[in-house]
Amino acid sequence: MTDLSDLPPARPWRSSALWPAAALLASLALWGYAVTHTDVSGLGDFGLVGALHPAFWAGLALLTAGFWLTLRGPYRHPAWAPAYVVGLLVMERATQAVVYPTPLYAWAWKHDAVIDHLLTAGRLQSADVVGDMAVYDQWPGFFAAQAALVKLLGVDSAAQFMAWWPLVSSLMLLLPLLLMYRTFTEDRRLVWLAVWIFSVANWVGQDYFSPQSVAFALHLGILAIVLRRYAGGISAATSASGKAGGPRQAVWTVLLTLLVVAVVISHQLTPGMLVVSLAVLFFARHYRDKVPLITTAVIFLAWCLTAALPFLSATMPDMLRSIGDIGGNVATGYGATPTGTGAVTTSWVARLLSASVLLLAAVGALRQPVLRHRALPLLLLALAPLPMFAASSYGSEMIFRVLMFMLPGAAFFAAAALLPQARTLTAVEAQGTRPEPRRFVWLPLLALLAGTLAFVPSYSGKDRISYFPPAEVDLVRQVIDKAPDGSLVVAADRNYPLAFADYWRVDHYWFLDDAREHVDRIVREPAATLARDMASVEAPGRAYVLFTRGQFADSEMNGLLDKGQLDRIERSVAASPLFERVAGNSAGSAYALRSGTETPEPKEADR
């Protein structure tokens, strides 16, 4: 596929640089103004969407239009497309880091606790010491690297930089994506448009401070190496003499092995996805060497049979039962159903965005047969994750992970659907730079603009759940700092900052993880039931129950308990002589079970 932008410009580049630069700078200026005039102190059901200053939307629309017209206009320069893409990532992934004073996502705070554990203990520990959290010590790659980074930077914890991780991890994806796409086309329009579509369609939130974010980048890097150095694409594997398997190939094999090891020791799911992807490419005969597939499978199996064996032995029965249960693996289950206008609306926007990209990918594959033939490996990589639906539910997240792993290939063909039919260089020379029909410029622009704007509610529409104000962080920190070793912290669910803090010395219990029967019992008799649940803590440890706004937001918006039920539980605990208030501020309150208090026997109906 020929890149029309590689043709000599009709006028000097400097004379055509003014408007692309002006559009880019104006959009970033609007973004800067918006983030400094956005108030997140009272997020509603639409999360950040309802709080953003209107200048943000104007800046994002201007950026999208500038990117498209720069990409398709007659005076393109290769520097503008990457500049606009980086601008997009800044507006998409840095906005939350700027407007929120604390990091988002309870899972990110959990990962910070794991890093703190490594720094405190100085070594990996087993389940008899840290219980269920030992699973993180069995895949320690990401956490060990971040612990080293914390020490290198001289900061107190990863919480001081993890708010910027979505931007960092998204920038990490650029190189492997570019290498993959440039393997099958030299058309810069197609390459950069595919990167743009990937960025706006990657809303599932796996770019936060997590092993998945790094493992996914490494996964794409491995696939890029295989496609460029082991397959028959534009950059097929050859040595200096023109024959495959020379010294250079050995260097690439060593690099590939190191990347595979990094993936295997960092994440549970990604190595499985990688094996499936490499197997699909190999058996479809899109690369000639068995080394990538065998190397990945052997390293993955070796890790599963050694370091990860304790976890896999405990979970294998459930994993085997879930194989083939596609309906159960994609079902959300109790406590994962969006509730309320904002949650339902943003969920549907996200679904429509994903469906639109997949539909565009199908259209692109059908209408560009030459590209479909040439880039068939990318089409196979987009389809390869689908069998994972039959393998496991992965904590009700498999559908999101499959979508994420499909996206690199799907984005490439979705971009092809928005571009005109590929033309050869000879045809271009014969036809000159005749302008294309206007509908081929403006209709795709509207589609691209709609998708780009839809990213914001898909990605940030539930920030009422994900954001924890400084007062909430301070409240939880007060409880953890006061808690003696062997204490227990009880909460409705784990959606609050520091929910796993000091887990090696303080136990944590979330009653909404229990069977619905027990949750209903707590709703009927809150104080008495919670007191009985907490009574087993032995001195000098104490038992605390914690109420925070993050728990309330998550419970309400995900259909766990409504606000009236949660308020009733908190009022019952506050009024009960079994508990005493030990901390509180605008974000919530904490109560401790009074020592030496006899807990009431359960009613006959609750036995």
PDB file of C-alpha atoms in Angstrom, residues 14 17 77 118 140 228 234 358 407 412 426 492 500 536:
ATOM      1  CA  ARG A  14       7.421  25.694   6.045  1.00  0.00           C
ATOM      2  CA  ALA A  17       3.187  24.332   8.615  1.00  0.00           C
ATOM      3  CA  HIS A  77       4.539  16.434   6.582  1.00  0.00           C
ATOM      4  CA  LEU A 118       8.157  -5.977  48.982  1.00  0.00           C
ATOM      5  CA  PRO A 140       6.488 -10.439  41.069  1.00  0.00           C
ATOM      6  CA  ARG A 228       9.006  -8.391  11.330  1.00  0.00           C
ATOM      7  CA  ILE A 234       8.212  -5.930   4.625  1.00  0.00           C
ATOM      8  CA  LEU A 358     -15.182  -3.872  15.276  1.00  0.00           C
ATOM      9  CA  LEU A 407      -7.922  -4.091  19.391  1.00  0.00           C
ATOM     10  CA  PHE A 412      -5.694  -1.348  11.647  1.00  0.00           C
ATOM     11  CA  THR A 426       2.015   4.416 -10.903  1.00  0.00           C
ATOM     12  CA  ALA A 492     -18.706  -2.872  52.556  1.00  0.00           C
ATOM     13  CA  PHE A 500      -4.975  -3.491  51.213  1.00  0.00           C
ATOM     14  CA  SER A 536     -12.935 -13.240  66.714  1.00  0.00           C
TER      15      SER A 536
END
